[in-house]
Coordinates of C-alpha atoms in Angstrom, one line a residue:
M624 CA 47.8 -45.3 95.2
S625 CA 46.0 -47.9 95.3
L626 CA 42.4 -46.4 95.9
L627 CA 43.1 -44.1 93.1
S628 CA 43.7 -47.7 91.0
D629 CA 40.7 -48.7 93.0
L630 CA 38.0 -46.1 92.1
V631 CA 39.8 -45.7 88.2
N632 CA 38.8 -49.1 87.8
L633 CA 35.4 -49.3 89.5
N634 CA 32.7 -51.4 88.2
L635 CA 29.6 -49.3 87.9
S636 CA 27.3 -51.8 86.2
D637 CA 26.1 -53.6 90.2
D638 CA 25.1 -50.0 91.3
T639 CA 23.8 -47.9 88.2
Q640 CA 22.3 -48.5 84.7
K641 CA 23.8 -45.2 83.0
I642 CA 27.3 -45.9 81.0
I643 CA 29.9 -43.5 80.5
A644 CA 30.2 -42.5 76.8
E645 CA 33.4 -41.3 75.0
Y646 CA 33.1 -39.0 72.1
I647 CA 35.9 -39.2 69.8
W648 CA 37.4 -37.0 67.0
I649 CA 39.4 -35.3 64.7
G650 CA 41.4 -31.9 65.6
G651 CA 42.2 -29.3 63.5
S652 CA 45.4 -30.7 62.4
G653 CA 44.0 -33.5 60.7
M654 CA 46.1 -36.2 62.7
D655 CA 45.1 -34.7 66.6
M656 CA 42.6 -37.0 68.5
R657 CA 40.0 -35.1 71.1
S658 CA 37.8 -36.7 73.1
K659 CA 35.6 -35.9 76.0
A660 CA 32.8 -38.1 77.9
R661 CA 28.9 -37.9 79.0
T662 CA 26.9 -39.8 80.9
L663 CA 24.1 -41.9 78.6
P664 CA 20.7 -43.5 81.1
G665 CA 21.4 -47.2 79.6
P666 CA 23.7 -49.3 77.4
V667 CA 23.5 -48.4 73.9
T668 CA 23.8 -51.0 70.9
S669 CA 23.7 -48.6 67.9
P670 CA 25.4 -45.1 67.0
A671 CA 21.6 -44.2 65.9
E672 CA 20.2 -44.1 69.7
L673 CA 23.1 -41.7 71.0
P674 CA 22.2 -38.0 70.9
K675 CA 24.5 -35.6 68.7
W676 CA 26.8 -33.2 70.5
N677 CA 28.7 -30.3 70.3
Y678 CA 32.3 -29.0 71.3
D679 CA 34.4 -25.7 71.2
G680 CA 35.8 -25.2 67.6
S681 CA 37.8 -22.3 68.3
S682 CA 39.7 -24.7 70.7
T683 CA 40.7 -27.0 68.4
G684 CA 41.6 -24.8 65.4
Q685 CA 38.0 -25.6 63.8
A686 CA 35.9 -22.6 64.1
P687 CA 36.1 -19.1 65.0
G688 CA 35.7 -17.4 68.7
E689 CA 32.3 -15.5 67.6
D690 CA 31.1 -18.4 65.9
S691 CA 32.6 -21.7 67.7
E692 CA 30.3 -24.4 68.2
V693 CA 30.7 -27.6 66.0
I694 CA 28.4 -30.2 66.1
L695 CA 29.2 -34.0 66.4
Y696 CA 27.8 -36.7 64.7
P697 CA 28.1 -40.2 66.6
Q698 CA 28.8 -42.9 63.4
A699 CA 30.4 -45.9 65.1
I700 CA 30.8 -47.6 68.6
F701 CA 33.1 -49.3 70.1
K702 CA 33.4 -51.2 73.9
D703 CA 35.5 -49.0 75.8
P704 CA 38.8 -51.2 77.4
F705 CA 39.6 -48.0 79.7
R706 CA 36.4 -48.1 81.9
R707 CA 35.3 -51.5 80.7
G708 CA 31.6 -53.0 81.6
N709 CA 28.9 -51.2 79.1
N710 CA 30.9 -48.0 78.9
I711 CA 31.8 -47.4 75.4
L712 CA 33.9 -45.6 72.9
V713 CA 31.9 -43.6 70.2
M714 CA 33.3 -42.3 67.3
C715 CA 32.3 -39.2 65.8
D716 CA 32.3 -36.7 62.2
A717 CA 32.0 -32.8 63.0
Y718 CA 29.3 -30.6 61.3
T719 CA 28.9 -27.1 61.4
P720 CA 25.4 -26.1 63.4
A721 CA 23.5 -25.8 60.0
G722 CA 24.3 -29.3 58.9
E723 CA 27.6 -29.0 56.7
P724 CA 30.5 -30.8 57.1
I725 CA 33.4 -28.9 58.6
P726 CA 37.1 -29.2 56.6
T727 CA 38.8 -31.9 58.6
N728 CA 35.8 -34.0 58.6
K729 CA 36.9 -36.2 55.8
R730 CA 34.6 -39.0 57.0
H731 CA 31.9 -37.3 55.4
A732 CA 32.6 -37.4 51.3
A733 CA 34.1 -41.0 52.1
A734 CA 31.1 -42.1 52.9
K735 CA 29.7 -40.9 50.1
V736 CA 32.1 -42.8 47.9
F737 CA 31.8 -45.8 49.6
S738 CA 27.5 -45.7 49.4
H739 CA 27.7 -45.0 45.2
P740 CA 26.0 -48.2 44.3
D741 CA 29.2 -49.7 42.1
V742 CA 31.2 -49.5 44.9
A743 CA 28.6 -51.1 47.3
A744 CA 28.4 -53.9 44.8
E745 CA 32.2 -54.4 45.2
E746 CA 32.4 -55.1 48.7
T747 CA 35.7 -52.9 48.7
W748 CA 38.0 -54.8 51.7
Y749 CA 40.9 -53.1 53.4
G750 CA 43.9 -54.1 55.3
I751 CA 45.8 -51.0 56.9
E752 CA 49.6 -51.4 58.2
Q753 CA 49.9 -48.4 60.5
E754 CA 53.4 -48.2 61.3
Y755 CA 54.4 -45.4 63.7
T756 CA 57.2 -44.5 66.6
L757 CA 57.4 -44.8 70.0
L758 CA 59.2 -41.4 71.6
Q759 CA 60.6 -40.6 74.7
R760 CA 58.7 -37.3 76.4
E761 CA 61.1 -35.4 77.7
V762 CA 63.7 -35.5 74.8
N763 CA 61.4 -36.1 71.8
W764 CA 63.7 -39.1 70.9
P765 CA 62.7 -42.8 70.0
L766 CA 62.3 -45.3 72.7
G767 CA 65.4 -47.6 73.6
W768 CA 67.6 -45.6 72.0
P769 CA 70.5 -43.7 73.7
I770 CA 69.9 -39.6 74.7
G771 CA 71.7 -37.4 71.9
G772 CA 73.2 -40.8 70.4
F773 CA 71.9 -44.0 68.1
P774 CA 71.6 -47.5 68.3
G775 CA 73.7 -50.4 66.3
P776 CA 72.6 -49.9 62.6
Q777 CA 69.4 -51.6 61.7
G778 CA 68.8 -55.2 61.1
P779 CA 68.3 -56.6 64.2
Y780 CA 65.0 -55.1 65.4
Y781 CA 63.0 -56.3 62.8
C782 CA 60.7 -58.4 64.6
G783 CA 63.0 -58.8 67.4
T784 CA 63.2 -60.3 71.0
G785 CA 65.3 -59.0 73.6
A786 CA 66.0 -56.0 75.5
D787 CA 68.8 -54.8 73.4
K788 CA 66.1 -55.4 70.6
A789 CA 62.8 -54.9 71.1
F790 CA 61.5 -51.5 73.0
G791 CA 57.9 -50.9 74.2
R792 CA 56.7 -54.2 73.8
D793 CA 53.9 -53.9 76.8
I794 CA 52.8 -50.9 75.3
V795 CA 52.4 -52.9 72.0
D796 CA 50.8 -55.7 73.7
A797 CA 48.5 -53.5 75.7
H798 CA 47.2 -52.1 73.0
Y799 CA 46.7 -55.1 70.9
K800 CA 44.6 -56.6 73.3
A801 CA 42.5 -53.3 74.1
C802 CA 41.6 -53.1 70.7
L803 CA 40.6 -56.8 70.2
Y804 CA 38.8 -56.1 73.4
A805 CA 36.6 -52.7 72.1
G806 CA 35.9 -54.6 68.6
V807 CA 38.1 -53.1 66.5
N808 CA 39.7 -56.0 63.5
I809 CA 42.9 -56.1 64.6
S810 CA 44.9 -58.6 62.9
G811 CA 48.0 -58.4 64.2
I812 CA 51.1 -56.6 65.6
N813 CA 54.9 -56.4 64.9
G814 CA 58.6 -54.8 65.5
E815 CA 59.6 -52.9 62.5
V816 CA 63.1 -52.2 61.2
M817 CA 63.6 -49.1 62.9
P818 CA 64.4 -49.8 66.6
G819 CA 61.6 -48.0 68.8
Q820 CA 59.4 -48.3 65.9
W821 CA 55.9 -50.8 65.1
E822 CA 53.4 -51.5 63.3
F823 CA 49.6 -52.8 63.7
Q824 CA 47.8 -53.8 61.2
V825 CA 43.6 -53.5 61.2
G826 CA 41.4 -56.0 58.3
P827 CA 40.2 -57.0 56.2
S828 CA 37.7 -54.3 57.1
V829 CA 34.4 -53.3 54.3
G830 CA 34.4 -49.8 53.6
I831 CA 34.0 -47.2 55.6
S832 CA 34.6 -49.3 58.5
A833 CA 38.3 -49.5 57.7
G834 CA 38.7 -45.7 58.5
D835 CA 36.8 -46.1 61.8
E836 CA 38.9 -48.6 63.2
V837 CA 41.7 -47.6 62.3
W838 CA 40.9 -43.9 63.7
V839 CA 40.0 -45.9 67.0
A840 CA 42.7 -47.7 67.3
R841 CA 45.0 -45.2 67.3
Y842 CA 42.6 -43.5 69.5
I843 CA 43.4 -46.6 72.0
L844 CA 47.1 -46.6 71.0
E845 CA 47.3 -42.6 71.9
R846 CA 45.3 -43.2 75.5
I847 CA 47.9 -46.3 76.5
A848 CA 50.8 -44.6 75.8
E849 CA 49.6 -41.5 77.9
I850 CA 49.6 -43.6 80.7
A851 CA 53.0 -45.2 80.1
G852 CA 54.2 -41.5 80.0
V853 CA 55.5 -42.2 76.4
V854 CA 54.8 -39.9 73.5
V855 CA 53.4 -41.8 69.5
S856 CA 54.6 -40.3 66.8
F857 CA 53.1 -40.7 63.2
D858 CA 55.7 -39.0 61.4
P859 CA 56.5 -40.6 58.5
K860 CA 60.5 -39.6 58.9
P861 CA 60.9 -39.2 62.0
I862 CA 64.8 -39.8 61.8
P863 CA 66.6 -38.4 59.1
G864 CA 69.4 -40.2 57.7
D865 CA 69.7 -44.0 57.1
W866 CA 66.3 -45.3 59.0
N867 CA 63.4 -46.6 57.6
G868 CA 60.6 -44.1 57.8
A869 CA 56.9 -45.0 58.5
G870 CA 54.2 -45.6 56.4
A871 CA 50.3 -47.1 56.2
H872 CA 51.0 -49.7 53.4
T873 CA 47.1 -50.1 52.3
N874 CA 46.0 -53.7 51.2
Y875 CA 42.9 -53.4 49.1
S876 CA 40.6 -56.1 46.8
T877 CA 37.4 -56.1 45.5
K878 CA 34.6 -59.0 45.1
S879 CA 35.3 -59.0 41.7
M880 CA 39.3 -58.9 42.3
R881 CA 38.8 -62.0 44.8
E882 CA 36.9 -64.2 42.1
D883 CA 38.3 -65.9 39.3
G884 CA 39.9 -63.7 36.9
G885 CA 40.6 -61.5 39.4
Y886 CA 44.2 -61.0 38.6
E887 CA 43.2 -58.9 34.7
I888 CA 41.0 -56.8 37.4
I889 CA 43.7 -56.6 39.4
L890 CA 46.5 -55.1 36.6
K891 CA 43.4 -52.6 35.5
A892 CA 43.1 -51.1 39.0
I893 CA 46.7 -50.7 39.2
E894 CA 47.0 -48.7 36.0
K895 CA 44.3 -46.3 37.2
L896 CA 46.0 -46.1 40.3
G897 CA 49.1 -45.3 37.9
L898 CA 47.6 -43.0 36.0
K899 CA 45.7 -40.7 38.8
H900 CA 49.7 -40.9 40.7
K901 CA 50.2 -37.2 41.7
E902 CA 46.5 -36.8 42.8
H903 CA 46.7 -40.0 45.2
I904 CA 50.3 -38.6 46.7
A905 CA 49.1 -35.3 47.5
A906 CA 46.2 -37.0 49.7
Y907 CA 48.6 -40.1 51.2
G908 CA 50.2 -38.1 54.2
E909 CA 51.7 -34.7 55.1
G910 CA 55.9 -34.7 54.5
N911 CA 56.3 -38.2 52.5
E912 CA 58.7 -36.7 50.1
R913 CA 61.0 -37.7 53.3
R914 CA 60.4 -41.4 53.7
L915 CA 59.7 -41.8 49.7
T916 CA 63.1 -41.7 48.6
G917 CA 63.2 -44.8 46.6
K918 CA 65.4 -46.2 49.8
H919 CA 64.3 -48.6 52.2
E920 CA 61.9 -50.1 51.0
T921 CA 59.6 -47.4 49.3
A922 CA 59.9 -46.4 45.4
N923 CA 60.6 -42.7 45.0
I924 CA 57.4 -40.4 45.7
N925 CA 57.7 -38.9 41.5
T926 CA 57.8 -42.4 40.5
F927 CA 55.0 -44.7 40.1
K928 CA 55.6 -48.4 39.6
W929 CA 54.5 -51.5 40.2
G930 CA 56.2 -55.5 40.9
V931 CA 55.1 -58.6 42.2
A932 CA 56.9 -59.5 45.2
N933 CA 58.9 -56.2 45.2
R934 CA 59.2 -53.8 48.4
G935 CA 60.5 -51.3 46.6
A936 CA 57.2 -50.4 44.5
S937 CA 55.0 -48.2 44.5
V938 CA 51.9 -51.4 44.2
R939 CA 53.2 -54.6 45.5
V940 CA 51.3 -57.8 44.4
G941 CA 51.9 -60.9 46.5
R942 CA 53.3 -64.3 44.9
D943 CA 50.1 -65.8 46.2
T944 CA 47.9 -63.7 44.3
E945 CA 49.9 -63.8 41.1
K946 CA 50.0 -68.0 41.2
A947 CA 46.1 -68.1 42.5
G948 CA 45.3 -65.3 39.8
K949 CA 42.9 -63.6 41.7
G950 CA 43.1 -61.5 45.4
Y951 CA 44.7 -58.2 46.6
F952 CA 47.2 -55.8 45.9
E953 CA 49.2 -53.3 48.6
D954 CA 49.1 -49.6 47.9
R955 CA 53.0 -48.5 49.8
R956 CA 52.6 -44.7 49.3
P957 CA 50.4 -43.7 52.4
A958 CA 52.3 -42.2 54.7
S959 CA 51.7 -43.4 58.6
N960 CA 50.3 -40.0 59.1
M961 CA 47.8 -40.5 56.6
D962 CA 43.5 -40.1 56.9
P963 CA 42.3 -43.6 56.4
Y964 CA 39.0 -42.4 55.0
V965 CA 40.7 -40.0 52.4
V966 CA 43.3 -43.1 51.1
T967 CA 40.3 -45.9 51.3
S968 CA 37.6 -43.6 49.3
M969 CA 40.6 -42.7 46.9
I970 CA 41.3 -46.0 46.2
A971 CA 38.0 -47.1 45.6
E972 CA 37.1 -44.7 43.6
T973 CA 39.9 -44.5 41.3
T974 CA 39.6 -47.7 40.8
I975 CA 36.2 -48.3 40.5
I976 CA 34.4 -45.2 39.6
G977 CA 36.9 -43.9 37.8

């Protein structure tokens, strides 16, 4: 095994200019991540330097067998924490051979929103809190839980330490460092309320880059969990009953909100979100009705309410923002399995374009 490990970690840069580019895309379920690698003649610094590629869409649920070719357009590049050196991860979106975005390509529509002059002028910032649950592979049960049984009630696990409270920290810390290496703007991690559940935060990221970075961070997490033999679940309520669900709280501000007088802009934006509550809920993730019950730090899915420092609200405004009269707010409704391209662009569209 030591020889295999040596070969996996082989540094190619001393012997060849060629690099390996891992092309990443979103599969047919809208949550499954796919990737494949190709050799390039030398290092690249921009996705514009990369060739388009293709894949068999009939094997990912994205094209019929008789016309299966789907084209990958490189959109963002990151350093590869697995192969290292000059090797890269490439976040792509997917198109038909005629150049039309396929239905699961949510990035294309998001990019249009973020390129709108009014949105671009506001320099939208996002901080996304991605919660997830680590599962034992063979039994599909949270890491650290007794098989077929339950741990003690919630309370000691949130930001907890100790072998009886924190399960999977090696995976979490490896992911944190790998994201920093890759160039993902990961800003922190913490253990969550339910044991076996964790969170990482991405941001502040501007516009479309927030979606790119969350997807690549998810990909890196899946790869590390693969090495560890653990399953990552983004289900918004993986365990029924008196256990917290998993969300993707989305913190948001615009240039106007961050300037003096911004608090009034924040209140107007929240009012606009309330008027389109149903539309946002429909786009904020599958199975969210199992999470947004009005319990476990959530607002009921059928009700829109906001509050200062209220974690039982749909939208929360921080005490610091209220005191400063400017800043940001947090949309607490998105589920952990939300598409960050959809959520970030929808918030911008509703609050800026109208």
